[in-house]
PDB file of C-alpha atoms in Angstrom:
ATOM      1  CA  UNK A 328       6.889  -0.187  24.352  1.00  0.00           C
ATOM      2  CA  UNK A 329       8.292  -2.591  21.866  1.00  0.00           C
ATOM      3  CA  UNK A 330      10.151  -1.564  19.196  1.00  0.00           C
ATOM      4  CA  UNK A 331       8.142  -1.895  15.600  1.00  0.00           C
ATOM      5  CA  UNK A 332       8.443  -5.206  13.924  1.00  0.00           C
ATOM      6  CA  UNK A 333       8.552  -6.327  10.321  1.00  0.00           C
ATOM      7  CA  UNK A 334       5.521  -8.055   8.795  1.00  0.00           C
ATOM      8  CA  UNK A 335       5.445  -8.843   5.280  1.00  0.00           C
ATOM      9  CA  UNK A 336       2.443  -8.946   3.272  1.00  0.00           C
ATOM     10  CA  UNK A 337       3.280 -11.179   0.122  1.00  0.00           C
ATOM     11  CA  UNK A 338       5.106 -14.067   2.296  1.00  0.00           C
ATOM     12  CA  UNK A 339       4.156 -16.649   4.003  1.00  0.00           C
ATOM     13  CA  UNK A 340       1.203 -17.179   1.968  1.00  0.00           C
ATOM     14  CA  UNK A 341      -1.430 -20.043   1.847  1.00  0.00           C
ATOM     15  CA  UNK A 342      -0.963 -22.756  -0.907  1.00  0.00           C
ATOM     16  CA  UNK A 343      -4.525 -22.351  -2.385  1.00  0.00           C
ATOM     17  CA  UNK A 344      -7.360 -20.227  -1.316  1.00  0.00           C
ATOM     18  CA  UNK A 345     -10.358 -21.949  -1.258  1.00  0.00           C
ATOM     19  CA  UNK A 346     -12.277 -18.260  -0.446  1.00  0.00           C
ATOM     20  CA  UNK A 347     -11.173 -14.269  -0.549  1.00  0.00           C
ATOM     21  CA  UNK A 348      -9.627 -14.036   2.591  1.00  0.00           C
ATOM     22  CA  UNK A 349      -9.880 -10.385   4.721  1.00  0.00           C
ATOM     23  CA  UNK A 350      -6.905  -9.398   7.025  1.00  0.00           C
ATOM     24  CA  UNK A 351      -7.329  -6.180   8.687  1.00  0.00           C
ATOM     25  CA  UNK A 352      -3.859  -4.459   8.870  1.00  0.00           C
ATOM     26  CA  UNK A 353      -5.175  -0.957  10.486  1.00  0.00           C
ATOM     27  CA  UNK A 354      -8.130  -0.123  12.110  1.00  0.00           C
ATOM     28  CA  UNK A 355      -8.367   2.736  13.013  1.00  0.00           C
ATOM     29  CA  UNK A 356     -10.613   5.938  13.674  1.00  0.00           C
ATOM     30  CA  UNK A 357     -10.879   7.187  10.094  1.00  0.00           C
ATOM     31  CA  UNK A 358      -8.609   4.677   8.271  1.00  0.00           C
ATOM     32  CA  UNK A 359      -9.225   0.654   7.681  1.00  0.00           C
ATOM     33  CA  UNK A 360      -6.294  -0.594   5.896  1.00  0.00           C
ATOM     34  CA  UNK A 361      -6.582  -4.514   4.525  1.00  0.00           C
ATOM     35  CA  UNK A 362      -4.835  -6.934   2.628  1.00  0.00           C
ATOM     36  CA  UNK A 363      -7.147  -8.940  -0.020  1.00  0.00           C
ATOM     37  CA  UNK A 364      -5.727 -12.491  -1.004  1.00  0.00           C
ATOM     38  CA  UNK A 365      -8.344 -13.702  -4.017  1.00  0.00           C
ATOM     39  CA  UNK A 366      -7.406 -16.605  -6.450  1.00  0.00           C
ATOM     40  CA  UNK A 367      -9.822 -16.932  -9.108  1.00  0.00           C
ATOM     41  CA  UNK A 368     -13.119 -15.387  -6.483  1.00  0.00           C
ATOM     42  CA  UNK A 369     -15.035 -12.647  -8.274  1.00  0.00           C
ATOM     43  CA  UNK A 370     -17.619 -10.411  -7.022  1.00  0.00           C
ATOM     44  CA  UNK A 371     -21.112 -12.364  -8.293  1.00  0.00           C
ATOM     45  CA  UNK A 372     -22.564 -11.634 -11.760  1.00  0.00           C
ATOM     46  CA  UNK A 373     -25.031  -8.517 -10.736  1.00  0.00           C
ATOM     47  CA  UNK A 374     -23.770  -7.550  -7.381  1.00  0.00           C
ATOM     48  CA  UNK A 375     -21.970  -4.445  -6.969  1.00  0.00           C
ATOM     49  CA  UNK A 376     -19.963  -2.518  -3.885  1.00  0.00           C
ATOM     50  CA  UNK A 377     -21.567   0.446  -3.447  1.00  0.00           C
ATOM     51  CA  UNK A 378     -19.923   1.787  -0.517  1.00  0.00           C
ATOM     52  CA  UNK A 379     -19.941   4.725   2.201  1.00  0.00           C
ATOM     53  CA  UNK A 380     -16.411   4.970   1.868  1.00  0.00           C
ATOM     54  CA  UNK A 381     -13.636   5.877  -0.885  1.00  0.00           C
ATOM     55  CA  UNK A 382     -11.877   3.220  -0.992  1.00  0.00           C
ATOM     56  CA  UNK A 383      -8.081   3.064  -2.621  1.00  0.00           C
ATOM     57  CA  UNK A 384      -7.054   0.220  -3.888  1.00  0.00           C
ATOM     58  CA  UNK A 385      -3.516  -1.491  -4.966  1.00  0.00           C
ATOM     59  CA  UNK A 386      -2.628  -4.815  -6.888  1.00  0.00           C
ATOM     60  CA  UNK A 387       0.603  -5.526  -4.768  1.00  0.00           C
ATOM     61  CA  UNK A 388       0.629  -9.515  -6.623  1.00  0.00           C
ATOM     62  CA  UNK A 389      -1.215 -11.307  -9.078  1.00  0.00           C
ATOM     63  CA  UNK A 390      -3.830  -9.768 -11.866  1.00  0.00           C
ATOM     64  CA  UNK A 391      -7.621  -8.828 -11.579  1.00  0.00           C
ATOM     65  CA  UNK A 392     -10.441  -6.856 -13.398  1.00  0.00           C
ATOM     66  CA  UNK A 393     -12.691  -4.381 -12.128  1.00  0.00           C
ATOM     67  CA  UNK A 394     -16.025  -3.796 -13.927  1.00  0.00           C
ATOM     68  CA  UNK A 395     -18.179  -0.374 -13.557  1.00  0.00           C
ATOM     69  CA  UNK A 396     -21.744  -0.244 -13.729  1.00  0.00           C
ATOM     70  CA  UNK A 397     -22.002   1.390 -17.183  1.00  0.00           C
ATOM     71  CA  UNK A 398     -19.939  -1.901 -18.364  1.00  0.00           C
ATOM     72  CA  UNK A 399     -16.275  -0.961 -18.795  1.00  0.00           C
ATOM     73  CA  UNK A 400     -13.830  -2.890 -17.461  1.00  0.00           C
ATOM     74  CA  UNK A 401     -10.290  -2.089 -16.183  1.00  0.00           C
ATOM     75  CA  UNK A 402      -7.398  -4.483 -16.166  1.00  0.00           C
ATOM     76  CA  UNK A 403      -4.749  -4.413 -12.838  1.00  0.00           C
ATOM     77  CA  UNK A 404      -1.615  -5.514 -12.704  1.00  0.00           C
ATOM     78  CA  UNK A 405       1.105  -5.334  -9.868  1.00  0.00           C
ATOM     79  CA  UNK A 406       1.348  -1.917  -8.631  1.00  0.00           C
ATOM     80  CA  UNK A 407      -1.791  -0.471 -10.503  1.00  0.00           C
ATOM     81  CA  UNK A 408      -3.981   1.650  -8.008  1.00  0.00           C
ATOM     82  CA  UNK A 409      -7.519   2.909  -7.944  1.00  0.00           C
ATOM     83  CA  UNK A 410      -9.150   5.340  -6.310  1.00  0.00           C
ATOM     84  CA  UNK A 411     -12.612   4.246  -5.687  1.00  0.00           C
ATOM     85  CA  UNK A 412     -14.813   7.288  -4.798  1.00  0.00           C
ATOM     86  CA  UNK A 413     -17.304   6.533  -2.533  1.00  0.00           C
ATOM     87  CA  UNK A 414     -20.838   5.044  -4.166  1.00  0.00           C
ATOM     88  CA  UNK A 415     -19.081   4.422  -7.529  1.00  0.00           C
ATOM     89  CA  UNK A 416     -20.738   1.331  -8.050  1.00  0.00           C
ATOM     90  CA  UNK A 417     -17.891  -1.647  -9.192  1.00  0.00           C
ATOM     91  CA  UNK A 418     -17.711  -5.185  -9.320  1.00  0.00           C
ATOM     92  CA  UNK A 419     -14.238  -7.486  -8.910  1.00  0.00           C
ATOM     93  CA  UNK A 420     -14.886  -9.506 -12.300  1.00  0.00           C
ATOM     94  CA  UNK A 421     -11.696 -11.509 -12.648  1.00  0.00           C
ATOM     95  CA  UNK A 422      -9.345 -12.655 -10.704  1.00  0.00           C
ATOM     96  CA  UNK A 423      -6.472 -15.240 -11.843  1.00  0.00           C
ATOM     97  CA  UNK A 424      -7.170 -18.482 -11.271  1.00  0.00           C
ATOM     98  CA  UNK A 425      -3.271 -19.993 -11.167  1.00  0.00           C
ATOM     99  CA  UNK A 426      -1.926 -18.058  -8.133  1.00  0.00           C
ATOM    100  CA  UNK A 427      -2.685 -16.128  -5.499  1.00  0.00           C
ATOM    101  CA  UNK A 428      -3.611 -12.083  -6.012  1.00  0.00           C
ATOM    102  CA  UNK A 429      -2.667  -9.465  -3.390  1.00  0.00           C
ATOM    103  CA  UNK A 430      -4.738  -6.390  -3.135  1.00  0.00           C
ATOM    104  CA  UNK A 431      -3.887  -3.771  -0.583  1.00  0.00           C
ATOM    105  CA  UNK A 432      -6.922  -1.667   0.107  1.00  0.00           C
ATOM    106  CA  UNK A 433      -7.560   1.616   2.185  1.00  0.00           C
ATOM    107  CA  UNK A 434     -10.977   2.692   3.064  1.00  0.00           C
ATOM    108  CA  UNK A 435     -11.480   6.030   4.636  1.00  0.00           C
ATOM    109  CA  UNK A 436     -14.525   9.146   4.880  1.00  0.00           C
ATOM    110  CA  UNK A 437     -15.950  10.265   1.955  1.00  0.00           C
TER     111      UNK A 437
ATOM    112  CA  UNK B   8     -18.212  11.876 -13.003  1.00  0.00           C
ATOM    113  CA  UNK B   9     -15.352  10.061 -14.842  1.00  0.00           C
ATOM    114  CA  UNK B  10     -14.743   6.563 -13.944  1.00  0.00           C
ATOM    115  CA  UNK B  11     -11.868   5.680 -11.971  1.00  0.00           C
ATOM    116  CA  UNK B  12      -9.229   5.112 -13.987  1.00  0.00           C
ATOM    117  CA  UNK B  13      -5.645   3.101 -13.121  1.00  0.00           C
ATOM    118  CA  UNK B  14      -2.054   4.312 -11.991  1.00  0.00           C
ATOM    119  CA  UNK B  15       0.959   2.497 -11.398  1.00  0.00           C
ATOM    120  CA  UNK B  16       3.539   3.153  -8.911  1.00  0.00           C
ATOM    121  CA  UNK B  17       6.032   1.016  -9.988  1.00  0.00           C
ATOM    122  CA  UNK B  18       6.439   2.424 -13.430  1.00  0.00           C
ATOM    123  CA  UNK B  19       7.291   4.274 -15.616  1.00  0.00           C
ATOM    124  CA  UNK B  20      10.281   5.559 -12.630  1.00  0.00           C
ATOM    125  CA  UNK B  21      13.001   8.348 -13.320  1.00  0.00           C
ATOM    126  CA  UNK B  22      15.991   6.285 -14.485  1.00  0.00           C
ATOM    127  CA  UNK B  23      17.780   7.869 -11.291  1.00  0.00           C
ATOM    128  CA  UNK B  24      17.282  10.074  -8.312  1.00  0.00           C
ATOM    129  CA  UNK B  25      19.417  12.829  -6.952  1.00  0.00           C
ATOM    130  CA  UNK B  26      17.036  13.308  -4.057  1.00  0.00           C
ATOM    131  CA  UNK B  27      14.453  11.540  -2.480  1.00  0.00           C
ATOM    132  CA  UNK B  28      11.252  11.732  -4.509  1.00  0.00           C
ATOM    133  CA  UNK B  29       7.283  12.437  -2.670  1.00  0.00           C
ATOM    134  CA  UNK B  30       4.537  12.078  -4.763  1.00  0.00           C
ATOM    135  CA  UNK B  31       0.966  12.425  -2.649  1.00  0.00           C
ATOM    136  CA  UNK B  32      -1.581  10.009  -3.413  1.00  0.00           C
ATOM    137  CA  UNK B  33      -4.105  10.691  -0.866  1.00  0.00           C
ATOM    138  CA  UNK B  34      -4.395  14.053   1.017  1.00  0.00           C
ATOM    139  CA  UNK B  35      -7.627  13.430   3.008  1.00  0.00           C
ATOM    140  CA  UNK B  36      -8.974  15.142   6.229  1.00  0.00           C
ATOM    141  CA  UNK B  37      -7.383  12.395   8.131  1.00  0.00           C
ATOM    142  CA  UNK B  38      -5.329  10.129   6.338  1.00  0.00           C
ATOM    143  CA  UNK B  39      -2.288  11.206   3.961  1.00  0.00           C
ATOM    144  CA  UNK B  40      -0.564   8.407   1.425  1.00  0.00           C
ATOM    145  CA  UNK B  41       2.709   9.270   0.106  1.00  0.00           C
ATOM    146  CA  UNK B  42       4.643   7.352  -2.972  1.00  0.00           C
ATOM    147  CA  UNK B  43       8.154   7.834  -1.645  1.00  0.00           C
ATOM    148  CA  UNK B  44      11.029   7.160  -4.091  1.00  0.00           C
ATOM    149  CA  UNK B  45      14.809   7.101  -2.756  1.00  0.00           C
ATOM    150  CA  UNK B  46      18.124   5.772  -4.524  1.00  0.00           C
ATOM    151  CA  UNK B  47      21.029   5.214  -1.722  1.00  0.00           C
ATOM    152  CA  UNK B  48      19.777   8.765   0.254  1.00  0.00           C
ATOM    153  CA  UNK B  49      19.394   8.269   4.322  1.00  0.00           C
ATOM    154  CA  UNK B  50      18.105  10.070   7.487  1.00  0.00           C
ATOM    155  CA  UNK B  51      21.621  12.169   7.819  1.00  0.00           C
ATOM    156  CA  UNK B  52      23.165  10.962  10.730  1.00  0.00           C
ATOM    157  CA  UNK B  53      21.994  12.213  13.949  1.00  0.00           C
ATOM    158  CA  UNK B  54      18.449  13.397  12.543  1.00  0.00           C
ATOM    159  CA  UNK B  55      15.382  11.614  13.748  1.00  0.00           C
ATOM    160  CA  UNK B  56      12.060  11.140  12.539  1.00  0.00           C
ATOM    161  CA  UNK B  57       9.752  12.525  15.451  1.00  0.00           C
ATOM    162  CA  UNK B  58       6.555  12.887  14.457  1.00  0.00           C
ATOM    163  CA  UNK B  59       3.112  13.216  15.442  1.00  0.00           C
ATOM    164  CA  UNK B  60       1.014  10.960  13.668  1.00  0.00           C
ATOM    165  CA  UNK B  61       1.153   7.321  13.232  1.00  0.00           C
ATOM    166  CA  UNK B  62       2.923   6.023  10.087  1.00  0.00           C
ATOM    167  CA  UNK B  63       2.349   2.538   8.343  1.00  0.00           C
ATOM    168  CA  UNK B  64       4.803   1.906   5.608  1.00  0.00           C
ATOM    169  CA  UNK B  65       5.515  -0.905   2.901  1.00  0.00           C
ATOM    170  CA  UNK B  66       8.292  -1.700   0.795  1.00  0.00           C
ATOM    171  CA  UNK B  67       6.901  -2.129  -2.863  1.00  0.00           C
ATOM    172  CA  UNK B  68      10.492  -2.390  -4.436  1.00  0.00           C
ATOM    173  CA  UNK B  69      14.260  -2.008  -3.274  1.00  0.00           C
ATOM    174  CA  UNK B  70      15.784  -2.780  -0.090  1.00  0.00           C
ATOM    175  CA  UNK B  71      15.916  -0.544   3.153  1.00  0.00           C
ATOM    176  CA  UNK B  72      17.117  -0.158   6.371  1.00  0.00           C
ATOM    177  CA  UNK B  73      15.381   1.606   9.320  1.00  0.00           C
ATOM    178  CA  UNK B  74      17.201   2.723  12.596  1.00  0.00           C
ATOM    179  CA  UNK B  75      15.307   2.804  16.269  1.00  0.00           C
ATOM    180  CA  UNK B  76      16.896   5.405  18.533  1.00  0.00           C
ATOM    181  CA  UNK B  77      18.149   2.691  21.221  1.00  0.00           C
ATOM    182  CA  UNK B  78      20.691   1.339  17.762  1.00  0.00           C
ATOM    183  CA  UNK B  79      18.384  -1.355  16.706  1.00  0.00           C
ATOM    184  CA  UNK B  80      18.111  -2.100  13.483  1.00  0.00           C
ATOM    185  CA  UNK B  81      15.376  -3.644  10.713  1.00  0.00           C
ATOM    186  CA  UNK B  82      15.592  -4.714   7.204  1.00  0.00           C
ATOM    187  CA  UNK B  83      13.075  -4.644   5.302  1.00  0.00           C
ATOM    188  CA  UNK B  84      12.667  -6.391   1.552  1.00  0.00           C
ATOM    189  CA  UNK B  85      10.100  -6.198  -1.135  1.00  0.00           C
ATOM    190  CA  UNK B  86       6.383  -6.817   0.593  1.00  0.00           C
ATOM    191  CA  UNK B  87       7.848  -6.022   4.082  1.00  0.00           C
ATOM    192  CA  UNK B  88       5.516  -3.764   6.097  1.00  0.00           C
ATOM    193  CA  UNK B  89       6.025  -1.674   9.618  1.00  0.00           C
ATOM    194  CA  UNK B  90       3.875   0.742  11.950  1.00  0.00           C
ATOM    195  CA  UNK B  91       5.509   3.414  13.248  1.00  0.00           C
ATOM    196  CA  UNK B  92       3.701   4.927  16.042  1.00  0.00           C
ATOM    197  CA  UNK B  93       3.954   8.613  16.667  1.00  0.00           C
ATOM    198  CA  UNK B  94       6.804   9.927  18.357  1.00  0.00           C
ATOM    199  CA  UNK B  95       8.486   6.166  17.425  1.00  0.00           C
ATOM    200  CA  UNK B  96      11.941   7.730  16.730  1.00  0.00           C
ATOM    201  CA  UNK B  97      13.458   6.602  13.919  1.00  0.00           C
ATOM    202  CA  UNK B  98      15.809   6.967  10.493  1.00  0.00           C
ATOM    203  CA  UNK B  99      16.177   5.660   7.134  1.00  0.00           C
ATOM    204  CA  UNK B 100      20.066   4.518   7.145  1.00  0.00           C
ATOM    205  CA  UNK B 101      20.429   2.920   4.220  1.00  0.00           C
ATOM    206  CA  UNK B 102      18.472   2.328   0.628  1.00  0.00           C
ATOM    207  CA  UNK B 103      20.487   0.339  -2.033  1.00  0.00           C
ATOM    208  CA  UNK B 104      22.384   2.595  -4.092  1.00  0.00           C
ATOM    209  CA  UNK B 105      21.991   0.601  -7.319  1.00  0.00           C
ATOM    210  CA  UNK B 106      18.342   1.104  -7.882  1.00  0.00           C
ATOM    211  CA  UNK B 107      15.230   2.937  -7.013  1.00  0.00           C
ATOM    212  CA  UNK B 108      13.215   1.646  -3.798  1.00  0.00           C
ATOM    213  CA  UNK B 109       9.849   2.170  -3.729  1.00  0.00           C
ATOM    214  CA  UNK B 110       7.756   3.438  -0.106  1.00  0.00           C
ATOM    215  CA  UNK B 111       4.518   3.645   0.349  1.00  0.00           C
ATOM    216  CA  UNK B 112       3.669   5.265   3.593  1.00  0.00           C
ATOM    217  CA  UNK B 113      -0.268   5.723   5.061  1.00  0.00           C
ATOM    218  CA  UNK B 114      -0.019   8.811   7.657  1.00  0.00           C
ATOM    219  CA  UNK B 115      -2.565   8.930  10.185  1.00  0.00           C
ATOM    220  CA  UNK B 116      -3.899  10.443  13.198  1.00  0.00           C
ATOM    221  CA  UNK B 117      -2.443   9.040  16.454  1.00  0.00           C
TER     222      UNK B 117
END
């Protein structure tokens, strides 16, 4: 088997994302890690993620909000994490426009 | 249910480590996530990591070095990511001295 290579998540990365973009790092049986590029995207006004999963969640480059469903907002900046219980209804409501943000999320069983 | 609230792993940080620091993030049925912190401590020499689940690992700050049991060697920098299968042998044999680096490493079944 070959030995485990290096593969870094914050370089190379695309000049300008023209949509979120989804790599799947780990998929496995009861983990799905991913890395989240966004520049400027936002989850549409009135649609939430309401998922199966807890979902944990870390701002590895860049700057975004998060909106809850009773209206408060939380502000991320690199190396802020969240731990999104499964069902607790959010909404990505700003991401920067100017560069590229890097989220680093983990999904896994409620 | 209190809303998910935000915190960072990159600060505030001890202003220096005597030993390598674990801090558990996630300790779920199947997946563990571990903030590890180390200033200039290795693997002693001779001692192998051997273990039994898979391990995915990222640099989030500092500089590293990882050793493979046949002498090979990989550096990894800020962003820099790795899977370590199970029973991948392997040590930590270096961490700059200078400053804290920052792990974080997603256990998971094999």
């Amino acid at each position: 088997m070959p030995l485990p290579t290096v593969h870094n998540l914050l370089h190379p990365l695309p000049s300008a994302l023209a949509a979120e973009q989804f790599d799947s790092l780990i998929n496995s049986a009861n983990v799905r890690l991913e890395r989240i590029m966004s520049q400027g995207q936002i989850t549409p006004a009135g649609e939430w993620y309401d998922q199966a999963e807890n979902e944990w969640v870390i701002l590895l480059q860049g700057a975004a909000r998060i909106a809850y469903a009773d209206g408060t907002e939380i502000a991320l900046q690199v190396g802020d994490s969240v731990l999104l219980p499964a069902h607790c209804r959010h909404r990505v409501s700003w991401t920067q426009p100017d560069d590229i943000t890097i989220w680093l999320a983990m999904f896994f069983p409620a």
